[in-house]
PDB file of C-alpha atoms (C1' of nucleotides) in Angstrom:
ATOM      1  CA  MET A   1      21.625 -11.935  -7.747  1.00  0.00           C
ATOM      2  CA  PRO A   2      20.138  -8.482  -6.495  1.00  0.00           C
ATOM      3  CA  THR A   3      16.202  -8.406  -5.013  1.00  0.00           C
ATOM      4  CA  PRO A   4      14.374  -8.171  -7.643  1.00  0.00           C
ATOM      5  CA  GLU A   5      12.743  -5.131  -7.993  1.00  0.00           C
ATOM      6  CA  LEU A   6       8.730  -4.573  -7.471  1.00  0.00           C
ATOM      7  CA  ASP A   7       7.100  -1.484  -9.074  1.00  0.00           C
ATOM      8  CA  PRO A   8       5.716   0.492  -7.195  1.00  0.00           C
ATOM      9  CA  ILE A   9       3.168   1.527  -9.971  1.00  0.00           C
ATOM     10  CA  ILE A  10       2.166  -1.576  -9.947  1.00  0.00           C
ATOM     11  CA  HIS A  11       2.620  -3.007  -5.891  1.00  0.00           C
ATOM     12  CA  ALA A  12      -0.106  -0.858  -4.033  1.00  0.00           C
ATOM     13  CA  PRO A  13      -3.029  -2.868  -3.156  1.00  0.00           C
ATOM     14  CA  ASN A  14      -5.676  -1.566  -5.090  1.00  0.00           C
ATOM     15  CA  ARG A  15      -3.702  -1.206  -8.663  1.00  0.00           C
ATOM     16  CA  LEU A  16      -1.928  -4.560  -7.784  1.00  0.00           C
ATOM     17  CA  GLN A  17      -6.325  -5.397  -8.240  1.00  0.00           C
ATOM     18  CA  ILE A  18      -6.945  -3.887 -11.338  1.00  0.00           C
ATOM     19  CA  CYS A  19      -4.238  -5.073 -13.077  1.00  0.00           C
ATOM     20  CA  ALA A  20      -4.798  -8.622 -12.356  1.00  0.00           C
ATOM     21  CA  LEU A  21      -8.317  -8.546 -13.436  1.00  0.00           C
ATOM     22  CA  LEU A  22      -7.338  -7.047 -16.491  1.00  0.00           C
ATOM     23  CA  MET A  23      -5.152  -9.411 -17.072  1.00  0.00           C
ATOM     24  CA  PRO A  24      -7.428 -12.479 -18.468  1.00  0.00           C
ATOM     25  CA  LEU A  25      -9.712  -9.497 -20.202  1.00  0.00           C
ATOM     26  CA  GLU A  26      -9.454  -7.585 -23.148  1.00  0.00           C
ATOM     27  CA  GLU A  27     -11.328  -5.081 -21.053  1.00  0.00           C
ATOM     28  CA  ALA A  28     -12.896  -4.060 -18.164  1.00  0.00           C
ATOM     29  CA  ALA A  29     -16.071  -1.603 -17.710  1.00  0.00           C
ATOM     30  CA  PHE A  30     -15.254   1.653 -14.948  1.00  0.00           C
ATOM     31  CA  LYS A  31     -17.790   0.082 -13.101  1.00  0.00           C
ATOM     32  CA  VAL A  32     -17.263  -3.368 -13.187  1.00  0.00           C
ATOM     33  CA  LEU A  33     -13.711  -2.565 -11.546  1.00  0.00           C
ATOM     34  CA  ARG A  34     -15.298  -0.033  -9.124  1.00  0.00           C
ATOM     35  CA  GLU A  35     -17.473  -2.669  -7.591  1.00  0.00           C
ATOM     36  CA  GLU A  36     -14.328  -5.870  -7.626  1.00  0.00           C
ATOM     37  CA  LEU A  37     -12.329  -2.920  -5.714  1.00  0.00           C
ATOM     38  CA  SER A  38     -15.589  -2.107  -3.539  1.00  0.00           C
ATOM     39  CA  VAL A  39     -13.900   1.820  -4.188  1.00  0.00           C
ATOM     40  CA  SER A  40     -15.292   5.434  -4.799  1.00  0.00           C
ATOM     41  CA  ASP A  41     -15.096   6.479  -8.007  1.00  0.00           C
ATOM     42  CA  SER A  42     -13.132   9.309  -7.106  1.00  0.00           C
ATOM     43  CA  VAL A  43     -10.233   6.344  -5.967  1.00  0.00           C
ATOM     44  CA  LEU A  44     -10.734   4.839  -8.672  1.00  0.00           C
ATOM     45  CA  SER A  45     -10.114   7.413 -11.105  1.00  0.00           C
ATOM     46  CA  LYS A  46      -6.987   8.293  -9.775  1.00  0.00           C
ATOM     47  CA  HIS A  47      -5.541   4.764  -9.711  1.00  0.00           C
ATOM     48  CA  ILE A  48      -6.186   4.211 -12.897  1.00  0.00           C
ATOM     49  CA  SER A  49      -4.759   7.439 -14.085  1.00  0.00           C
ATOM     50  CA  GLN A  50      -1.400   6.414 -12.892  1.00  0.00           C
ATOM     51  CA  LEU A  51      -1.747   3.042 -14.720  1.00  0.00           C
ATOM     52  CA  VAL A  52      -2.312   5.227 -17.615  1.00  0.00           C
ATOM     53  CA  GLY A  53       0.491   7.851 -16.935  1.00  0.00           C
ATOM     54  CA  ALA A  54       2.889   4.392 -16.921  1.00  0.00           C
ATOM     55  CA  GLY A  55       1.379   3.471 -20.283  1.00  0.00           C
ATOM     56  CA  TYR A  56       0.220  -0.074 -18.123  1.00  0.00           C
ATOM     57  CA  VAL A  57      -3.743   0.751 -19.283  1.00  0.00           C
ATOM     58  CA  GLY A  58      -5.064   2.407 -22.216  1.00  0.00           C
ATOM     59  CA  LEU A  59      -8.630   3.992 -21.938  1.00  0.00           C
ATOM     60  CA  SER A  60     -11.547   3.233 -24.571  1.00  0.00           C
ATOM     61  CA  LYS A  61     -14.487   5.602 -24.055  1.00  0.00           C
ATOM     62  CA  ARG A  62     -17.256   4.541 -25.539  1.00  0.00           C
ATOM     63  CA  THR A  63     -20.973   5.090 -25.707  1.00  0.00           C
ATOM     64  CA  LEU A  64     -23.932   2.952 -24.854  1.00  0.00           C
ATOM     65  CA  ASP A  65     -27.507   3.259 -24.748  1.00  0.00           C
ATOM     66  CA  GLY A  66     -26.886   7.058 -25.046  1.00  0.00           C
ATOM     67  CA  ARG A  67     -24.484   7.288 -22.095  1.00  0.00           C
ATOM     68  CA  GLN A  68     -20.737   7.534 -21.915  1.00  0.00           C
ATOM     69  CA  HIS A  69     -18.649   4.492 -20.566  1.00  0.00           C
ATOM     70  CA  THR A  70     -15.537   4.239 -20.025  1.00  0.00           C
ATOM     71  CA  TRP A  71     -13.429   0.763 -20.745  1.00  0.00           C
ATOM     72  CA  ALA A  72      -9.863  -0.063 -19.493  1.00  0.00           C
ATOM     73  CA  TYR A  73      -7.714  -2.335 -20.299  1.00  0.00           C
ATOM     74  CA  LEU A  74      -3.444  -3.570 -20.198  1.00  0.00           C
ATOM     75  CA  THR A  75      -1.227  -1.922 -22.497  1.00  0.00           C
ATOM     76  CA  PRO A  76       0.964  -4.743 -23.819  1.00  0.00           C
ATOM     77  CA  ALA A  77       4.463  -2.149 -21.499  1.00  0.00           C
ATOM     78  CA  GLY A  78       1.320  -2.791 -18.504  1.00  0.00           C
ATOM     79  CA  ARG A  79       1.189  -7.098 -19.019  1.00  0.00           C
ATOM     80  CA  HIS A  80       5.099  -6.967 -19.244  1.00  0.00           C
ATOM     81  CA  ALA A  81       5.281  -4.830 -16.069  1.00  0.00           C
ATOM     82  CA  PHE A  82       2.546  -7.130 -14.295  1.00  0.00           C
ATOM     83  CA  THR A  83       4.162 -10.446 -15.669  1.00  0.00           C
ATOM     84  CA  ALA A  84       7.966  -8.871 -13.960  1.00  0.00           C
ATOM     85  CA  HIS A  85       6.062  -7.809 -10.842  1.00  0.00           C
ATOM     86  CA  VAL A  86       4.350 -10.959 -10.069  1.00  0.00           C
ATOM     87  CA  ALA A  87       8.026 -12.635 -10.900  1.00  0.00           C
ATOM     88  CA  ALA A  88       9.560 -10.706  -8.437  1.00  0.00           C
ATOM     89  CA  LEU A  89       6.978 -11.271  -6.218  1.00  0.00           C
ATOM     90  CA  GLN A  90       7.251 -14.792  -6.388  1.00  0.00           C
ATOM     91  CA  ILE A  91      11.366 -14.680  -6.565  1.00  0.00           C
ATOM     92  CA  ILE A  92      10.841 -12.549  -2.943  1.00  0.00           C
ATOM     93  CA  VAL A  93       8.263 -15.232  -1.551  1.00  0.00           C
ATOM     94  CA  SER A  94      10.132 -17.891  -2.179  1.00  0.00           C
ATOM     95  CA  HIS A  95      12.756 -17.535   0.026  1.00  0.00           C
ATOM     96  CA  ALA A  96      10.261 -18.083   2.846  1.00  0.00           C
ATOM     97  CA  GLN A  97      10.219 -21.735   1.922  1.00  0.00           C
ATOM     98  CA  GLY A  98      13.394 -22.419   2.260  1.00  0.00           C
ATOM     99  CA  SER A  99      16.151 -20.126   0.187  1.00  0.00           C
TER     100      SER A  99
ATOM    101  CA  MET B   1     -16.240 -14.242  -2.207  1.00  0.00           C
ATOM    102  CA  PRO B   2     -14.748 -10.791  -1.064  1.00  0.00           C
ATOM    103  CA  THR B   3     -11.252  -9.826  -1.822  1.00  0.00           C
ATOM    104  CA  PRO B   4      -8.654 -10.959   0.365  1.00  0.00           C
ATOM    105  CA  GLU B   5      -6.908  -8.213   2.569  1.00  0.00           C
ATOM    106  CA  LEU B   6      -3.459  -7.774   2.345  1.00  0.00           C
ATOM    107  CA  ASP B   7      -1.987  -6.733   5.145  1.00  0.00           C
ATOM    108  CA  PRO B   8      -0.360  -3.705   4.933  1.00  0.00           C
ATOM    109  CA  ILE B   9       2.115  -4.125   7.502  1.00  0.00           C
ATOM    110  CA  ILE B  10       3.430  -6.775   5.585  1.00  0.00           C
ATOM    111  CA  HIS B  11       2.557  -5.460   1.964  1.00  0.00           C
ATOM    112  CA  ALA B  12       5.446  -2.883   2.190  1.00  0.00           C
ATOM    113  CA  PRO B  13       8.583  -4.284  -0.231  1.00  0.00           C
ATOM    114  CA  ASN B  14      11.369  -3.224   2.518  1.00  0.00           C
ATOM    115  CA  ARG B  15       8.754  -5.709   4.981  1.00  0.00           C
ATOM    116  CA  LEU B  16       7.797  -7.950   2.548  1.00  0.00           C
ATOM    117  CA  GLN B  17      11.640  -9.036   1.593  1.00  0.00           C
ATOM    118  CA  ILE B  18      12.309  -9.398   5.397  1.00  0.00           C
ATOM    119  CA  CYS B  19       9.048 -11.111   6.646  1.00  0.00           C
ATOM    120  CA  ALA B  20      10.373 -13.736   3.413  1.00  0.00           C
ATOM    121  CA  LEU B  21      13.916 -13.709   4.753  1.00  0.00           C
ATOM    122  CA  LEU B  22      12.913 -14.781   8.104  1.00  0.00           C
ATOM    123  CA  MET B  23      10.252 -17.086   7.264  1.00  0.00           C
ATOM    124  CA  PRO B  24      12.801 -20.031   6.828  1.00  0.00           C
ATOM    125  CA  LEU B  25      14.784 -19.420  10.167  1.00  0.00           C
ATOM    126  CA  GLU B  26      14.589 -19.502  13.493  1.00  0.00           C
ATOM    127  CA  GLU B  27      16.107 -15.736  13.318  1.00  0.00           C
ATOM    128  CA  ALA B  28      18.821 -13.527  11.424  1.00  0.00           C
ATOM    129  CA  ALA B  29      21.527 -10.513  12.510  1.00  0.00           C
ATOM    130  CA  PHE B  30      20.351  -7.522  11.776  1.00  0.00           C
ATOM    131  CA  LYS B  31      22.807  -6.797   9.854  1.00  0.00           C
ATOM    132  CA  VAL B  32      21.903  -9.481   7.892  1.00  0.00           C
ATOM    133  CA  LEU B  33      18.824  -8.139   6.885  1.00  0.00           C
ATOM    134  CA  ARG B  34      20.944  -4.745   6.121  1.00  0.00           C
ATOM    135  CA  GLU B  35      23.062  -6.365   3.704  1.00  0.00           C
ATOM    136  CA  GLU B  36      20.026  -8.510   1.934  1.00  0.00           C
ATOM    137  CA  LEU B  37      17.888  -5.647   1.328  1.00  0.00           C
ATOM    138  CA  SER B  38      20.853  -2.898   0.702  1.00  0.00           C
ATOM    139  CA  VAL B  39      19.038  -0.667   3.464  1.00  0.00           C
ATOM    140  CA  SER B  40      20.533   1.433   5.773  1.00  0.00           C
ATOM    141  CA  ASP B  41      20.642   1.484   9.704  1.00  0.00           C
ATOM    142  CA  SER B  42      17.813   3.780  10.156  1.00  0.00           C
ATOM    143  CA  VAL B  43      15.668   2.755   7.332  1.00  0.00           C
ATOM    144  CA  LEU B  44      15.851  -1.201   8.652  1.00  0.00           C
ATOM    145  CA  SER B  45      15.538  -0.773  11.892  1.00  0.00           C
ATOM    146  CA  LYS B  46      12.284   1.773  11.580  1.00  0.00           C
ATOM    147  CA  HIS B  47      11.184  -0.764   9.233  1.00  0.00           C
ATOM    148  CA  ILE B  48      11.612  -3.868  12.102  1.00  0.00           C
ATOM    149  CA  SER B  49       9.666  -1.409  14.665  1.00  0.00           C
ATOM    150  CA  GLN B  50       6.895  -1.632  12.749  1.00  0.00           C
ATOM    151  CA  LEU B  51       7.034  -5.518  12.956  1.00  0.00           C
ATOM    152  CA  VAL B  52       7.733  -5.291  16.162  1.00  0.00           C
ATOM    153  CA  GLY B  53       5.195  -3.410  17.398  1.00  0.00           C
ATOM    154  CA  ALA B  54       2.852  -5.284  15.053  1.00  0.00           C
ATOM    155  CA  GLY B  55       3.706  -8.143  16.952  1.00  0.00           C
ATOM    156  CA  TYR B  56       5.018  -9.999  14.103  1.00  0.00           C
ATOM    157  CA  VAL B  57       8.663  -9.515  14.658  1.00  0.00           C
ATOM    158  CA  GLY B  58      10.496 -10.111  17.966  1.00  0.00           C
ATOM    159  CA  LEU B  59      14.052  -9.574  18.998  1.00  0.00           C
ATOM    160  CA  SER B  60      17.145 -11.052  20.592  1.00  0.00           C
ATOM    161  CA  LYS B  61      20.117  -8.978  21.729  1.00  0.00           C
ATOM    162  CA  ARG B  62      22.482 -10.365  22.604  1.00  0.00           C
ATOM    163  CA  THR B  63      26.790  -9.824  23.540  1.00  0.00           C
ATOM    164  CA  LEU B  64      29.305 -11.181  20.890  1.00  0.00           C
ATOM    165  CA  ASP B  65      32.579 -10.244  20.675  1.00  0.00           C
ATOM    166  CA  GLY B  66      31.917  -8.074  22.954  1.00  0.00           C
ATOM    167  CA  ARG B  67      29.708  -5.784  20.815  1.00  0.00           C
ATOM    168  CA  GLN B  68      25.750  -5.917  21.010  1.00  0.00           C
ATOM    169  CA  HIS B  69      24.676  -7.913  18.295  1.00  0.00           C
ATOM    170  CA  THR B  70      20.262  -7.608  17.613  1.00  0.00           C
ATOM    171  CA  TRP B  71      18.625 -10.970  15.507  1.00  0.00           C
ATOM    172  CA  ALA B  72      15.182 -10.670  14.723  1.00  0.00           C
ATOM    173  CA  TYR B  73      12.540 -13.751  14.153  1.00  0.00           C
ATOM    174  CA  LEU B  74       8.879 -14.015  13.495  1.00  0.00           C
ATOM    175  CA  THR B  75       6.824 -14.455  16.474  1.00  0.00           C
ATOM    176  CA  PRO B  76       3.887 -16.914  15.534  1.00  0.00           C
ATOM    177  CA  ALA B  77       1.687 -14.237  15.117  1.00  0.00           C
ATOM    178  CA  GLY B  78       4.209 -12.990  12.127  1.00  0.00           C
ATOM    179  CA  ARG B  79       4.622 -16.110  10.494  1.00  0.00           C
ATOM    180  CA  HIS B  80       0.290 -16.599  10.901  1.00  0.00           C
ATOM    181  CA  ALA B  81       0.608 -12.954   9.364  1.00  0.00           C
ATOM    182  CA  PHE B  82       3.354 -13.709   6.117  1.00  0.00           C
ATOM    183  CA  THR B  83       1.445 -16.758   5.157  1.00  0.00           C
ATOM    184  CA  ALA B  84      -2.159 -15.582   5.183  1.00  0.00           C
ATOM    185  CA  HIS B  85      -0.724 -12.524   3.220  1.00  0.00           C
ATOM    186  CA  VAL B  86       0.896 -14.413   0.162  1.00  0.00           C
ATOM    187  CA  ALA B  87      -2.329 -16.331   0.490  1.00  0.00           C
ATOM    188  CA  ALA B  88      -4.298 -13.344  -0.398  1.00  0.00           C
ATOM    189  CA  LEU B  89      -1.544 -12.325  -2.709  1.00  0.00           C
ATOM    190  CA  GLN B  90      -2.128 -15.526  -4.307  1.00  0.00           C
ATOM    191  CA  ILE B  91      -5.993 -15.188  -4.709  1.00  0.00           C
ATOM    192  CA  ILE B  92      -4.981 -11.816  -6.091  1.00  0.00           C
ATOM    193  CA  VAL B  93      -2.473 -12.928  -8.830  1.00  0.00           C
ATOM    194  CA  SER B  94      -5.075 -16.468  -9.593  1.00  0.00           C
ATOM    195  CA  HIS B  95      -7.768 -14.030 -11.213  1.00  0.00           C
ATOM    196  CA  ALA B  96      -4.608 -12.810 -14.035  1.00  0.00           C
ATOM    197  CA  GLN B  97      -4.378 -16.033 -14.889  1.00  0.00           C
ATOM    198  CA  GLY B  98      -7.516 -16.236 -16.389  1.00  0.00           C
ATOM    199  CA  SER B  99     -10.119 -15.903 -12.888  1.00  0.00           C
TER     200      SER B  99
ATOM    201  C1'  DC C   1     -31.882  25.848 -27.100  1.00  0.00           C
ATOM    202  C1'  DT C   2     -31.668  25.516 -21.980  1.00  0.00           C
ATOM    203  C1'  DA C   3     -31.409  22.392 -17.745  1.00  0.00           C
ATOM    204  C1'  DT C   4     -30.254  17.430 -16.083  1.00  0.00           C
ATOM    205  C1'  DT C   5     -28.804  13.687 -15.455  1.00  0.00           C
ATOM    206  C1'  DG C   6     -25.184   9.537 -15.743  1.00  0.00           C
ATOM    207  C1'  DA C   7     -19.942   9.070 -15.442  1.00  0.00           C
ATOM    208  C1'  DC C   8     -16.861   9.418 -14.942  1.00  0.00           C
ATOM    209  C1'  DT C   9     -12.382  13.554 -13.171  1.00  0.00           C
ATOM    210  C1'  DT C  10      -9.918  17.052 -10.848  1.00  0.00           C
ATOM    211  C1'  DT C  11      -9.462  19.725  -6.768  1.00  0.00           C
ATOM    212  C1'  DC C  12      -9.003  20.122  -2.095  1.00  0.00           C
ATOM    213  C1'  DC C  13      -7.210  19.254   2.074  1.00  0.00           C
ATOM    214  C1'  DG C  14      -6.111  16.212   6.071  1.00  0.00           C
ATOM    215  C1'  DT C  15      -2.852  12.229   7.358  1.00  0.00           C
ATOM    216  C1'  DA C  16       0.304   8.420   7.140  1.00  0.00           C
ATOM    217  C1'  DA C  17       4.150   6.508   4.880  1.00  0.00           C
ATOM    218  C1'  DC C  18       8.752   6.916   3.498  1.00  0.00           C
ATOM    219  C1'  DG C  19      13.689   7.513   3.040  1.00  0.00           C
ATOM    220  C1'  DG C  20      18.103  10.135   4.134  1.00  0.00           C
ATOM    221  C1'  DA C  21      20.508  12.284   7.145  1.00  0.00           C
ATOM    222  C1'  DA C  22      21.945  13.610  12.056  1.00  0.00           C
ATOM    223  C1'  DA C  23      21.816  12.960  16.773  1.00  0.00           C
ATOM    224  C1'  DG C  24      21.023  10.056  20.335  1.00  0.00           C
ATOM    225  C1'  DT C  25      21.982   5.244  23.619  1.00  0.00           C
ATOM    226  C1'  DC C  26      24.727   1.531  25.332  1.00  0.00           C
ATOM    227  C1'  DA C  27      27.500  -1.617  26.363  1.00  0.00           C
ATOM    228  C1'  DT C  28      31.932  -2.467  26.075  1.00  0.00           C
ATOM    229  C1'  DA C  29      36.940  -2.293  24.630  1.00  0.00           C
ATOM    230  C1'  DA C  30      40.435   0.992  25.244  1.00  0.00           C
TER     231       DA C  30
ATOM    232  C1'  DT D   1      37.135   8.549  30.644  1.00  0.00           C
ATOM    233  C1'  DT D   2      36.917   8.399  26.426  1.00  0.00           C
ATOM    234  C1'  DA D   3      36.410   6.450  22.374  1.00  0.00           C
ATOM    235  C1'  DT D   4      33.610   2.385  19.167  1.00  0.00           C
ATOM    236  C1'  DG D   5      30.787  -0.107  17.156  1.00  0.00           C
ATOM    237  C1'  DA D   6      25.459  -1.111  16.114  1.00  0.00           C
ATOM    238  C1'  DC D   7      21.981  -0.044  16.261  1.00  0.00           C
ATOM    239  C1'  DT D   8      17.360   4.097  17.694  1.00  0.00           C
ATOM    240  C1'  DT D   9      15.652   8.192  17.280  1.00  0.00           C
ATOM    241  C1'  DT D  10      14.590  12.959  15.721  1.00  0.00           C
ATOM    242  C1'  DC D  11      13.932  15.947  12.439  1.00  0.00           C
ATOM    243  C1'  DC D  12      12.927  16.781   7.576  1.00  0.00           C
ATOM    244  C1'  DG D  13      11.016  16.906   3.559  1.00  0.00           C
ATOM    245  C1'  DT D  14       8.568  14.199  -0.660  1.00  0.00           C
ATOM    246  C1'  DT D  15       4.833  11.650  -2.047  1.00  0.00           C
ATOM    247  C1'  DA D  16       0.903   8.433  -1.503  1.00  0.00           C
ATOM    248  C1'  DC D  17      -3.345   7.796  -0.687  1.00  0.00           C
ATOM    249  C1'  DG D  18      -8.740   8.145   0.324  1.00  0.00           C
ATOM    250  C1'  DG D  19     -12.823  11.064   1.259  1.00  0.00           C
ATOM    251  C1'  DA D  20     -15.325  14.934  -0.127  1.00  0.00           C
ATOM    252  C1'  DA D  21     -16.599  18.053  -3.558  1.00  0.00           C
ATOM    253  C1'  DA D  22     -16.952  20.390  -7.485  1.00  0.00           C
ATOM    254  C1'  DG D  23     -16.139  20.127 -12.223  1.00  0.00           C
ATOM    255  C1'  DT D  24     -16.352  18.098 -17.142  1.00  0.00           C
ATOM    256  C1'  DC D  25     -18.917  16.223 -21.302  1.00  0.00           C
ATOM    257  C1'  DA D  26     -22.187  13.423 -23.490  1.00  0.00           C
ATOM    258  C1'  DA D  27     -26.556  12.405 -24.886  1.00  0.00           C
ATOM    259  C1'  DT D  28     -31.374  13.351 -23.322  1.00  0.00           C
ATOM    260  C1'  DA D  29     -35.476  15.492 -21.819  1.00  0.00           C
ATOM    261  C1'  DG D  30     -38.474  20.038 -22.200  1.00  0.00           C
TER     262       DG D  30
END
DNA sequence: CTATTGACTTTCCGTAACGGAAAGTCATAA
DNA sequence: TTATGACTTTCCGTTACGGAAAGTCAATAG
C-alpha cells in the first residue's frame, strides 16, 4: 500500500486550521478566521486565496451594517479534500501505534 | 485556549512519516526509511539531518557484511515532540467534527 | 460630488524550505 | 591502490511564507 498523499494545499498549518474551522460550519466571517488563527489580514487573505484557487473554498461578499464583509465556506471539493487529507494523516500516524 | 502549535520540524510530510515509522521501532535502517518514503538518498539524508539537529533523532553507524550502514532512532525528545505534535493535530482536526 | 473609512487584496521584498543532481566522504573489499 | 557501497554535502533553481506597505472598493460623512 503506497503511502497516502498529503495534500500540500491543505497541509500548511494555517490552511489546515482554516479548513478544520470551516468544516463544521456553513460559513465563517473573514474576521473570525483571522482572530482564530491570529494572523494578519494579508496572511489570511493569501491563504484563503490559495484555497479558493484550489477550488476548496468559496467566498461570499455581503454588506452588513453598511460595510462589506467576506464569508468563506468549504466547497464540496474542499470538504472532500480535507476529509481525504485527514484520513491520510491518520494512516501515517497510525504507524506510530505499531504498524 | 490558544491554538496548539504544530512543530515545523515534524510537520513536513517526509519528516512526519519518518517519525511515525520510527515511533514503534527501536531503530530503522537508512535504506528501509528511504524505501518507505520513496525518496532519494540525499533527500532522506537531509531530512534526517534536520531531525538530528533538533535532537529528535539519533544515528548509529555500524558495519554489517563489511559495509557501513546507518540506523536511525527517535530520541526521548523526539518521541515527546512527535506525541505532542500528533496531539496538536488532533485538537485542530477535532474542530472539524463540530468544535 | 469628493474625502474618508473599513475591510480586505496585492504587491514588494527578504528569508527559508525543498527537491534533484552532482560531487565529496569513508570504511572496507578486491 | 583502486573500486564500491552507502551515505553526506554542496550547488542550484523553484516555491512557500510572512511582514509591511500600497492599492481596491463600496458605503457613508461632509
